[in-house]
Coordinates of C-alpha atoms and ligand atoms in Angstrom, one line a residue:
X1 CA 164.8 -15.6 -46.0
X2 CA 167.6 -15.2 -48.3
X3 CA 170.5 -16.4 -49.7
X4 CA 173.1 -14.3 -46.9
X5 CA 172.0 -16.8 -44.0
X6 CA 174.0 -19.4 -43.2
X7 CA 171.6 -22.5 -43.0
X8 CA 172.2 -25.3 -40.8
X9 CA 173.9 -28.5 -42.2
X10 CA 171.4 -30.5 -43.6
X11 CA 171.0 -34.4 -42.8
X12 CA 172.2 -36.5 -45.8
X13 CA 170.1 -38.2 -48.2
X14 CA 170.9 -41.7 -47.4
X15 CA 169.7 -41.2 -43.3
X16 CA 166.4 -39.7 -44.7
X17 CA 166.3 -42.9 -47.1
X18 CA 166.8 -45.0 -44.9
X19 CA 164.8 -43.9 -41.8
X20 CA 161.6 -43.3 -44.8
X21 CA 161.8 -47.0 -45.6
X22 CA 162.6 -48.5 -41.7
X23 CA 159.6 -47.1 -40.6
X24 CA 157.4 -46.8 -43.5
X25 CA 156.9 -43.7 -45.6
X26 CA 158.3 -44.5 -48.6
X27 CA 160.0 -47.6 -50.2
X28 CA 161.4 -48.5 -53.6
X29 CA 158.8 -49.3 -56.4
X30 CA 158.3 -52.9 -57.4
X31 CA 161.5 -54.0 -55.5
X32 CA 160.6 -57.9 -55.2
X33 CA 161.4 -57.7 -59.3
X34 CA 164.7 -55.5 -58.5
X35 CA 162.9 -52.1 -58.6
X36 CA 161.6 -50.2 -61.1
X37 CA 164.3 -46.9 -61.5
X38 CA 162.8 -44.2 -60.1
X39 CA 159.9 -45.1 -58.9
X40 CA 158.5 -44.7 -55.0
X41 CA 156.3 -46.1 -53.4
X42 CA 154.2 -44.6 -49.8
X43 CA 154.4 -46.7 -47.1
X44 CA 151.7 -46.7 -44.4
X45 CA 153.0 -43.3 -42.9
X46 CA 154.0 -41.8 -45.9
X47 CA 150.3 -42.2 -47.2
X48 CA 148.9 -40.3 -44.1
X49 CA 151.7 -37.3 -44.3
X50 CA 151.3 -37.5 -47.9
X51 CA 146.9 -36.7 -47.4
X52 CA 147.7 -34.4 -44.4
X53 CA 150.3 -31.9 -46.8
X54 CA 147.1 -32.3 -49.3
X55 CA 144.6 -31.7 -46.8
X56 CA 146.3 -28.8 -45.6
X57 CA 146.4 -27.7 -49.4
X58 CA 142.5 -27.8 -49.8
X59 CA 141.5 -26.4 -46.0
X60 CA 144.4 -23.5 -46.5
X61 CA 143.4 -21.9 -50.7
X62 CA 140.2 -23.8 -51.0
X63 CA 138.0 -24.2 -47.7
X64 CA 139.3 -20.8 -46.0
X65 CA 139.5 -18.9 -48.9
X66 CA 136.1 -17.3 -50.4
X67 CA 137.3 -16.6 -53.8
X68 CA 138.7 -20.2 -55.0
X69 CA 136.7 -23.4 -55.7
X70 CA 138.3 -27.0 -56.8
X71 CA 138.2 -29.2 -59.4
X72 CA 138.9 -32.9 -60.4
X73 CA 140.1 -32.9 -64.3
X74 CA 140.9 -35.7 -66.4
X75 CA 144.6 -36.9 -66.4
X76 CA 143.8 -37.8 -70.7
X77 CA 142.9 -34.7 -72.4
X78 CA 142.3 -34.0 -75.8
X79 CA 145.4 -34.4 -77.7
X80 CA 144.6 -30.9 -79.3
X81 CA 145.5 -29.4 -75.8
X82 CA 148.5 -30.1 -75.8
X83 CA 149.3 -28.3 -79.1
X84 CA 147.8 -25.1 -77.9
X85 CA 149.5 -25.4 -74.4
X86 CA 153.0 -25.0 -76.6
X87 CA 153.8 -28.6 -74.9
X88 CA 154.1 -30.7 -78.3
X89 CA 156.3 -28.1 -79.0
X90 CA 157.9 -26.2 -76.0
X91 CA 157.8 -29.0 -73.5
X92 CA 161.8 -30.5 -74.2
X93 CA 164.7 -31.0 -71.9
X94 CA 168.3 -31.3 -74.1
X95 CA 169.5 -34.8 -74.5
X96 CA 172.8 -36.3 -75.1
X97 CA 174.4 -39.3 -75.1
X98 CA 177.7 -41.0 -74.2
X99 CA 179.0 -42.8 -77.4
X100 CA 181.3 -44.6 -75.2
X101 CA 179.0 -46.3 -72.3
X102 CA 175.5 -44.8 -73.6
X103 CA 174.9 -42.9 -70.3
X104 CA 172.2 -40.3 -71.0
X105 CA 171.7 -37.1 -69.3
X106 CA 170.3 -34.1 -69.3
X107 CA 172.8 -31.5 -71.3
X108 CA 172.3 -28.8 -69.1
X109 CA 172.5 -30.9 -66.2
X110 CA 176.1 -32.1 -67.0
X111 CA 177.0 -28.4 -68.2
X112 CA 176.3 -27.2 -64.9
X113 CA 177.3 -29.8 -62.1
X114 CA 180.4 -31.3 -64.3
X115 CA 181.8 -27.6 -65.7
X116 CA 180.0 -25.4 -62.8
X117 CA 178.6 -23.2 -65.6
X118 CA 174.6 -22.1 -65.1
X119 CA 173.0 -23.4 -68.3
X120 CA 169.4 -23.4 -67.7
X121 CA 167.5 -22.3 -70.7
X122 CA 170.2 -22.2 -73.1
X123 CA 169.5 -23.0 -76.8
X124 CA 171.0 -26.4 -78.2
X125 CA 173.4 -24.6 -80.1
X126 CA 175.0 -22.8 -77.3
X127 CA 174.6 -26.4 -75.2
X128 CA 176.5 -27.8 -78.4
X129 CA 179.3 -24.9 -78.9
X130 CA 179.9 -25.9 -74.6
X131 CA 180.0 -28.9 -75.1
X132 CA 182.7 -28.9 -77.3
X133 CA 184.7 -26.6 -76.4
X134 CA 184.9 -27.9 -72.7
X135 CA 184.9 -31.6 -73.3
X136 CA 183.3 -32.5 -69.8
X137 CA 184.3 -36.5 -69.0
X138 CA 181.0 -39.0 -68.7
X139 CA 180.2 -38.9 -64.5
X140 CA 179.9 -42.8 -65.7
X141 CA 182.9 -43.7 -67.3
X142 CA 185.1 -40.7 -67.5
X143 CA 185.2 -40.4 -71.4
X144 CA 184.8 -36.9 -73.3
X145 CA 182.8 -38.9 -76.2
X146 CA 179.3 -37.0 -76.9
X147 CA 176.7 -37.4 -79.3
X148 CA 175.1 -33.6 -80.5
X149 CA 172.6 -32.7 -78.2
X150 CA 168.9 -32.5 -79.3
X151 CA 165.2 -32.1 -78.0
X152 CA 164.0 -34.7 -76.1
X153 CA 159.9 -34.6 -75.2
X154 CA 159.2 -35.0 -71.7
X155 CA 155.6 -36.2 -72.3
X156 CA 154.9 -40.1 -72.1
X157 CA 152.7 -41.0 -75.0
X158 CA 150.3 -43.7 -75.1
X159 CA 147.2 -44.7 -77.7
X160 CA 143.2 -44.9 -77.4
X161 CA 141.9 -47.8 -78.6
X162 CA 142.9 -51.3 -78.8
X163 CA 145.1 -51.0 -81.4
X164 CA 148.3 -49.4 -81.3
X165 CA 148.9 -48.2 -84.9
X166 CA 145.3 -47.2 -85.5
X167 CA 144.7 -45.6 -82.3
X168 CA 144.9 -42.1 -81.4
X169 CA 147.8 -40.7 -80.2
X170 CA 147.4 -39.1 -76.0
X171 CA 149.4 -38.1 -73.8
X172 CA 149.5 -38.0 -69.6
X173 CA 149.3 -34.6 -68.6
X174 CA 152.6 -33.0 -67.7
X175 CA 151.1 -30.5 -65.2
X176 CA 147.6 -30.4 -64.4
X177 CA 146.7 -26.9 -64.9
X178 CA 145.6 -27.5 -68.1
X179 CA 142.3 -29.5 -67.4
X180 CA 141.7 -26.1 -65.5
X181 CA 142.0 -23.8 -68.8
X182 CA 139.9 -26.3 -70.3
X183 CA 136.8 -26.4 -67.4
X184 CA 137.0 -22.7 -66.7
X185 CA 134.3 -21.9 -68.5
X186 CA 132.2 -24.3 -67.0
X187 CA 133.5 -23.3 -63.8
X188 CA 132.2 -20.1 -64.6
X189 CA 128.9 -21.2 -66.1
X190 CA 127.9 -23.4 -63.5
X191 CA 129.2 -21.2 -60.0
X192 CA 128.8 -17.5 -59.4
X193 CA 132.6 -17.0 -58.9
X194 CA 134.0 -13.3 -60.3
X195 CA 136.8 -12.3 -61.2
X196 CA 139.3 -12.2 -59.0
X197 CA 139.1 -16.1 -58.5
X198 CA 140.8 -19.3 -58.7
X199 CA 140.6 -22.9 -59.3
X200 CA 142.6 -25.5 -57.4
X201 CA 143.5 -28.9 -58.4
X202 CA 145.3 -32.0 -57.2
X203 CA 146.3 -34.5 -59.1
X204 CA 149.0 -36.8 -60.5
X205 CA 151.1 -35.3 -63.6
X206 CA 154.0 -37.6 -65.4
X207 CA 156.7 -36.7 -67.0
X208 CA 159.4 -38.6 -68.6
X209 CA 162.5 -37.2 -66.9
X210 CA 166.0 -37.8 -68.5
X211 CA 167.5 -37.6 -65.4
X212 CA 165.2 -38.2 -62.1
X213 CA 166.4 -39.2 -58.9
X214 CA 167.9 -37.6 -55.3
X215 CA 164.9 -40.0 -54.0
X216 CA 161.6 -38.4 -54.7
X217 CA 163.3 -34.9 -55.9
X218 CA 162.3 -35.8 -59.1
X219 CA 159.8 -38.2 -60.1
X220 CA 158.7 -39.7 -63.6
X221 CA 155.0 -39.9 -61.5
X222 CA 154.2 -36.9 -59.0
X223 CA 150.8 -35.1 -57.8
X224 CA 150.8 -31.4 -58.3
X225 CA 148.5 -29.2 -56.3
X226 CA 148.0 -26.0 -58.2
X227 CA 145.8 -23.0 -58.4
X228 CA 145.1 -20.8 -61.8
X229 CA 144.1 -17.8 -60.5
X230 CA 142.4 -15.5 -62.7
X231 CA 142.4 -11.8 -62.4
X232 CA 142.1 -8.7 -65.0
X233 CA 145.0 -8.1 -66.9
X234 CA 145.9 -4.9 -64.8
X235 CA 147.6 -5.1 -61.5
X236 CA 148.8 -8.4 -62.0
X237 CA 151.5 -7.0 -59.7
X238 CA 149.7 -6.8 -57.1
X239 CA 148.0 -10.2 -57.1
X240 CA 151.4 -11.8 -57.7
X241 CA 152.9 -10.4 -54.0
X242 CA 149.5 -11.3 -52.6
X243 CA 150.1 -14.8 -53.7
X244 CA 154.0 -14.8 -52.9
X245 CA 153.1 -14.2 -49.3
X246 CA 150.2 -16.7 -49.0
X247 CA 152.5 -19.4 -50.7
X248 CA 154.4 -18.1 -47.5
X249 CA 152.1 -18.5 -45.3
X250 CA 151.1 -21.9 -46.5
X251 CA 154.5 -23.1 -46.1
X252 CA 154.4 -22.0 -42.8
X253 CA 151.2 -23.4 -41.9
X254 CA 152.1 -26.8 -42.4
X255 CA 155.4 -25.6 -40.1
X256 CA 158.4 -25.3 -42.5
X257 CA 161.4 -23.4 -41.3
X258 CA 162.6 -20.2 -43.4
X259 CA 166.3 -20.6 -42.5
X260 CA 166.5 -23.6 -45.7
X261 CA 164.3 -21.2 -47.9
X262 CA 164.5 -18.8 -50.1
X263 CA 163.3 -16.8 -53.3
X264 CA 164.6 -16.9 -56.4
X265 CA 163.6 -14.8 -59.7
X266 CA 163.9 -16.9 -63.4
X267 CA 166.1 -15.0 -65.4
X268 CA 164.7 -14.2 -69.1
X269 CA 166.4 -17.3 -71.2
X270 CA 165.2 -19.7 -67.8
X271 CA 161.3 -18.6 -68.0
X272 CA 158.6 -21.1 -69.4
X273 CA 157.3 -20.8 -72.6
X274 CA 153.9 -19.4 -71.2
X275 CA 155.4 -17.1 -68.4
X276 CA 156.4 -13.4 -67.8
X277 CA 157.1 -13.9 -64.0
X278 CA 158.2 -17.0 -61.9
X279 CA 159.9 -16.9 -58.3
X280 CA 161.1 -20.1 -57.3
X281 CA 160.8 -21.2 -53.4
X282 CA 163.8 -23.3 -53.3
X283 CA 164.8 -25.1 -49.9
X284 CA 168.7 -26.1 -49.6
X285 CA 168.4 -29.6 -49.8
X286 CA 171.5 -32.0 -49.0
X287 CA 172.4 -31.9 -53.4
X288 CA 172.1 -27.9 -52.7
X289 CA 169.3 -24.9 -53.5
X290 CA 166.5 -26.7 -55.8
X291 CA 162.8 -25.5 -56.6
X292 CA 160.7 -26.6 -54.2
X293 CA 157.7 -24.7 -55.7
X294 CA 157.2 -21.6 -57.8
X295 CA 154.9 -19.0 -58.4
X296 CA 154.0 -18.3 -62.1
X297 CA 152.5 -15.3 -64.0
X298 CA 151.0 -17.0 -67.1
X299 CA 149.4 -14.0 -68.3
X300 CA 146.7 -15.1 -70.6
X301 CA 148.7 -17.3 -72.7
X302 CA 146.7 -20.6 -72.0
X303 CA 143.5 -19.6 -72.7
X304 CA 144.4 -17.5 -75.6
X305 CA 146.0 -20.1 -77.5
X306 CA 142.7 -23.0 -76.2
X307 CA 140.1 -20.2 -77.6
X308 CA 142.3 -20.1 -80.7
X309 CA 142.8 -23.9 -80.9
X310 CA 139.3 -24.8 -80.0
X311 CA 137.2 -21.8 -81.6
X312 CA 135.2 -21.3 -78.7
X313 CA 134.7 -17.8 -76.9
X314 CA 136.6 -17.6 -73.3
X315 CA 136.3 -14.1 -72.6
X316 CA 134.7 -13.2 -69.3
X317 CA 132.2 -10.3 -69.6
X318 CA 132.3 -8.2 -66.3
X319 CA 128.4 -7.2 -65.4
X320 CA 129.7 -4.6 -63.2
X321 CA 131.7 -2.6 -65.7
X322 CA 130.4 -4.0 -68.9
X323 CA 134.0 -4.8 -70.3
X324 CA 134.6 -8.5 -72.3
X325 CA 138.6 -9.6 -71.9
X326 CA 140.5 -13.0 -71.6
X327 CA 141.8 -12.9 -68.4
X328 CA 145.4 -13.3 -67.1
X329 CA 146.1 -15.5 -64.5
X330 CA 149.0 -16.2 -61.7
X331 CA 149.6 -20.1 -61.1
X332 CA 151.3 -20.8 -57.4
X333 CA 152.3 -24.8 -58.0
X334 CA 153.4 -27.1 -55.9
X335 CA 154.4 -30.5 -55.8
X336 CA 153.0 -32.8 -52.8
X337 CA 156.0 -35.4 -53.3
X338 CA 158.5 -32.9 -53.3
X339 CA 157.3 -31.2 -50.2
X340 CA 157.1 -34.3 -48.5
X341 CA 161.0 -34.6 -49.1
X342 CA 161.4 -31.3 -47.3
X343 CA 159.0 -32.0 -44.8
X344 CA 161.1 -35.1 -43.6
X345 CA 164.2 -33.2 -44.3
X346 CA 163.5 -30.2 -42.2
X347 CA 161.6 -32.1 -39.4
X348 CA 164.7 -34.4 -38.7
X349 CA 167.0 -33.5 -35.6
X350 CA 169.0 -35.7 -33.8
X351 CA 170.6 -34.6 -30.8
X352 CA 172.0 -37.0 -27.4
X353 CA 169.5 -37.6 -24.7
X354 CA 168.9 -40.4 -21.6
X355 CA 166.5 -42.8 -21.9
X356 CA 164.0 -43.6 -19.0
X357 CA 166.8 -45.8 -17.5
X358 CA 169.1 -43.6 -17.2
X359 CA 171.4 -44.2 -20.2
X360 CA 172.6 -41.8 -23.0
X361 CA 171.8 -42.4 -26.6
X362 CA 171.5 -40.2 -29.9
X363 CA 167.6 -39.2 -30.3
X364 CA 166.5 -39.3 -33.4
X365 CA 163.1 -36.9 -34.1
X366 CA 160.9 -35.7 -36.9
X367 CA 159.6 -32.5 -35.7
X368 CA 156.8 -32.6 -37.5
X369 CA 154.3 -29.7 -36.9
X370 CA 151.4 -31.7 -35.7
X371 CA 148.9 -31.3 -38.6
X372 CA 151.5 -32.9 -40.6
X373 CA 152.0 -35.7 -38.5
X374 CA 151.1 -38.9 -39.5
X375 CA 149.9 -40.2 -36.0
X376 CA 149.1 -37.6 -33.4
X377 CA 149.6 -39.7 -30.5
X378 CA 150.6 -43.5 -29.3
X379 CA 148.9 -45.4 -26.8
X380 CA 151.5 -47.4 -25.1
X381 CA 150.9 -49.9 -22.1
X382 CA 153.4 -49.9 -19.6
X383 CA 154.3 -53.4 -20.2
X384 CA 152.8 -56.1 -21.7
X385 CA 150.8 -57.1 -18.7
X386 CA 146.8 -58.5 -19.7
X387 CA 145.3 -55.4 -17.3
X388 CA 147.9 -52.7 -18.8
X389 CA 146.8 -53.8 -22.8
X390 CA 143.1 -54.2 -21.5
X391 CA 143.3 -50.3 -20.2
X392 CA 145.8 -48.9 -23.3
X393 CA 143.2 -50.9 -25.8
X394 CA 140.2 -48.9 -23.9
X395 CA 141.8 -45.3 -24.4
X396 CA 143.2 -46.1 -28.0
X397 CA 139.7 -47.1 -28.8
X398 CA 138.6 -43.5 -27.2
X399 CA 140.8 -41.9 -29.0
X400 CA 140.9 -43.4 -32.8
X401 CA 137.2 -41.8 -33.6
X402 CA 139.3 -38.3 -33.0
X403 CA 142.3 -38.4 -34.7
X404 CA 145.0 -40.7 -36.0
X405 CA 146.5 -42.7 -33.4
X406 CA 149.1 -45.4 -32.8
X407 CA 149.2 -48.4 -30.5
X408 CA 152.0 -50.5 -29.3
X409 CA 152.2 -53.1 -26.8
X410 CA 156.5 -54.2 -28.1
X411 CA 159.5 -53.9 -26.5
X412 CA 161.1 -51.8 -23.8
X413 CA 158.8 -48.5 -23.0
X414 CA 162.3 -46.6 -24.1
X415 CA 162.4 -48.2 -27.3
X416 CA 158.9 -47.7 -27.9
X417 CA 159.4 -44.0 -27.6
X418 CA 162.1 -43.7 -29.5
X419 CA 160.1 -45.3 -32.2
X420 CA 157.3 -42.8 -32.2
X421 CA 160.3 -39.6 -31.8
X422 CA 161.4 -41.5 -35.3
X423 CA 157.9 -40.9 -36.7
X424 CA 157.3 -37.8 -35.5
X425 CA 154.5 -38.5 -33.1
X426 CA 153.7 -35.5 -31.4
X427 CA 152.7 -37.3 -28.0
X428 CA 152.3 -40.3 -26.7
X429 CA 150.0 -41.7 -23.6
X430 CA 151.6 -44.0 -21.4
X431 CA 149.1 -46.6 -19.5
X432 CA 150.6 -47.8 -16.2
X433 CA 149.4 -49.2 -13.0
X434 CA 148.3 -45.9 -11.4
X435 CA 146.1 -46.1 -14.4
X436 CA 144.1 -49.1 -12.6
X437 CA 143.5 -47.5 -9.4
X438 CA 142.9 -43.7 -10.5
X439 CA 142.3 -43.5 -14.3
X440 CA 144.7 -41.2 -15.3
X441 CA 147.6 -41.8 -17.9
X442 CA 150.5 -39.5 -18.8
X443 CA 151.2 -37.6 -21.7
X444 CA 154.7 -37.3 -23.0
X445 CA 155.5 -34.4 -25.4
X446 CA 157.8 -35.7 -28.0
X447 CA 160.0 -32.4 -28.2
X448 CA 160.5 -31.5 -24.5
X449 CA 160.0 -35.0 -23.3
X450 CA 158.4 -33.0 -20.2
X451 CA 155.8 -35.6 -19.1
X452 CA 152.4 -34.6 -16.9
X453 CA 149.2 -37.0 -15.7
X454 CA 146.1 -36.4 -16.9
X455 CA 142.7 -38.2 -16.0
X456 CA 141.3 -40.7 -18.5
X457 CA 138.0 -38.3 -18.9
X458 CA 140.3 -35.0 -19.8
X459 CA 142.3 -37.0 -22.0
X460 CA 140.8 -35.9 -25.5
X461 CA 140.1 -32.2 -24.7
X462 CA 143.8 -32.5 -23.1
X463 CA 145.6 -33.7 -26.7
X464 CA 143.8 -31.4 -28.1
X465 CA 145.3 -28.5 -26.3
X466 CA 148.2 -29.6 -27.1
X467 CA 148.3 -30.5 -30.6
X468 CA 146.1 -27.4 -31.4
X469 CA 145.7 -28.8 -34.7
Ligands
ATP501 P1 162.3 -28.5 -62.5 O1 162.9 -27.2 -62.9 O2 162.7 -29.0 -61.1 O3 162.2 -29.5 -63.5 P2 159.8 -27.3 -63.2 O4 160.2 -25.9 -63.1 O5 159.7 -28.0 -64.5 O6 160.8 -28.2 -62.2 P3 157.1 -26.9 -62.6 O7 156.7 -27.2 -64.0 O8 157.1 -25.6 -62.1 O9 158.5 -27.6 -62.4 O10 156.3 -27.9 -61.7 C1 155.7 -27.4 -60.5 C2 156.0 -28.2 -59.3 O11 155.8 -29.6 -59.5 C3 157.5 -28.1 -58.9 O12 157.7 -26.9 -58.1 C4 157.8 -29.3 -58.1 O13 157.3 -29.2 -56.8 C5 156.8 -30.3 -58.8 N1 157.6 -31.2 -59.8 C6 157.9 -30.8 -61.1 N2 158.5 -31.8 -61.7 C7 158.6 -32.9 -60.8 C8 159.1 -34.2 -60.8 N3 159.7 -34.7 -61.9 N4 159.0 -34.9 -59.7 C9 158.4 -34.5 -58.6 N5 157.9 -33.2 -58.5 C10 158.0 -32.4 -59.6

């Protein structure tokens, strides 16, 4: 990893796109009214990659770990909370406006991609003094006509009760780590976890973005899958390497490339409100090096400022030792919508090939690893003949009780392939008319094409071996 390798080109936006809403992962939200800007919905596929990268998630820090147990918060919390997290306050991206077209964007946003100056975390005043000084032109209709910037709240806002003006004021939760500060003493009342331990969560977070987009880069509506991990308040260091590598090796699990990754520290004036540390994992996406996920050292900020807020006691008291402290905690996030965007992006290849009659064409293949694939394998009958589809509907019935699995009876056998390459099917099982007489089918491997017969009987222990989920 690091930012000296020369990655390879990555495929553009549009192709990924595209081939997301040809073959069903994600489509545009609400588009039989014209859409609804920036919002996605998950197609049929996109649903099952979207529960494998949280499955993964769950089996890799939850199931497989000893010291981390889950959770299920609420998405409405206390207003209160929010006010002790430091979101009321802290929680702002700077806003300005285009007198001229009334294009709004994020200040630091247009600093940076229009004037190619780094501006994250600067105050407004410094935003202000840049802006005009440097005069940048609108991206939308070229003129140099800006209101002042100011805060702009990310949190949506909505009211209890059936009245608007009388109701009380909540918000939806712009991370979900909080409901974890607010359970963790429950946590620790009702398991025997000790410190060192964590608590994961998945859940949908929303935030009203000024500038969302690049697909689902940046949603108004994500899931988040995050841990707080909470530890004494020496040797933080430690734990936060120990986590750095096993945010590592979870990326790798679920089979992500290094050569499109890298690390990269906050600087002072780009840290949270509530953090000492953060290391970004950014992956070079087609629009360049963005966060893909990030590792945070919270210290004990959160539940400081709840036991403050709320009165009540969240100190642990160690039996061991006999010592009472808040503890600190390290917070690896990560959001399941973005990784999905780099799992297409990085599992995409195209490269020229033959087809089974002989003729060239450009392959196109998601490389998924094959936990992450949203079939494992295809069932596809030679041709439609009734005896073929009688046969493949046997063995797809054989083999649905054991893991995901397609069927298709369309088309040319090439084409049919080429679909499955497209969706990243690991391998697909080809019925034919040895099938009849012997009861054996083939097995083709999506990446090497390499093809080999296997007897009916063998058939599941034989995927098996070969997906080695
Ligand atoms: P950014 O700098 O991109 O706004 P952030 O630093 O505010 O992100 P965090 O608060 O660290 O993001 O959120 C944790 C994770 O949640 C991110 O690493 C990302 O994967 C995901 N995430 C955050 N905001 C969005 C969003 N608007 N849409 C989709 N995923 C998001």
């Amino acid at each position: 990893m690091g930012a000296e390798q020369t990655p390879k080109t990555p495929v553009s936006m549009d192709t990924i796109v595209a081939l997301a809403k040809r073959r069903g992962f994600v489509f545009p939200g609400s588009e039989i009214y014209g859409g609804l800007a920036n919002t996605w919905d998950f197609g049929p596929l996109g649903v099952e990659l979207r529960r494998n990268i949280k499955h993964a998630w769950w089996r890799f820090f939850v199931q497989l770990r000893p010291d981390i147990v889950g959770l299920d918060g609420s998405i409405l919390l206390h207003p209160r909370t929010w006010e002790a997290s430091g979101h009321v306050d802290e929680f702002n991206d700077p806003l300005i406006d285009c007198r001229n077209c009334r294009s709004r964007y994020r200040a630091d946003t247009l600093i940076e991609e229009r004037l190619g100056i780094p501006a994250d975390g600067l105050s407004l005043e410094e935003l202000n003094r840049i802006i005009q000084e440097q005069q940048p032109a609108c991206p939308t209709c070229g003129q140099r006509d800006w209101t002042p910037v100011r805060q702009f709240n990310l949190m949506f806002r909505t009211f209890l009760g059936p009245v608007e003006s009388a109701g009380t004021p909540v918000f939806l939760r712009p991370e979900t780590a909080q409901a974890i500060f607010l359970d963790y003493r429950s946590v620790l009342q009702s398991s025997r976890v000790k410190i060192p331990f964590g608590i994961a969560q998945i859940g949908k977070a929303f935030r009203n973005e000024i500038t969302p987009g690049n697909f689902i880069f940046r949603l108004l509506e994500f899931e988040q899958m995050e841990i707080e991990y909470f530890i004494h308040p020496n040797g933080w260091e430690t734990h936060f390497e120990q986590w750095l590598d096993a945010m590592q090796a979870f990326l790798s699990y679920i089979g992500l490339g290094t050569e499109r990754l890298r690390r990269r520290e906050h600087g002072p004036s780009e840290l949270s409100h509530y953090s000492k540390r953060t290391i970004d994992f950014e992956y070079l996406f087609p629009f360049g090096w963005k966060e893909l996920c990030g590792l945070a050292y919270r210290t004990d900020f959160d539940l400081r400022r709840h036991q403050e807020y709320s009165g009540v006691d969240l100190t642990y008291f160690d039996q061991q030792t006999g010592e009472r402290y808040l503890p600190h905690v390290i917070e690896p996030t990560m959001g399941v919508d973005r990784l999905l965007l780099v799992l297409l992006l990085d599992a995409y290849h195209e490269e020229d090939a033959v087809d089974v009659a002989g003729k060239p064409y450009r392959r196109v293949v998601l490389r998924f690893h094959p936990r992450m694939a949203p079939y494992k394998a295809a069932v596809l009958p030679l041709m439609r003949k009734p005896e073929l589809v009688a046969k493949a509907q046997e063995v797809w019935a054989l083999l649905r009780p054991e893991f995901p699995t397609d069927y298709d009876e369309t088309q040319s056998i090439g084409r049919r392939y080429r679909r499955q390459d497209e969706i990243g099917t690991p391998l697909c099982v080809t019925i034919d008319y040895d099938t009849l007489e012997d009861d054996s089918v083939t097995i083709r491997d999506r990446d090497s094409m390499e093809q080999v017969r296997v007897p009916i009987a063998e058939l599941v222990a034989a995927l098996r071996e070969r997906l080695a989920l």
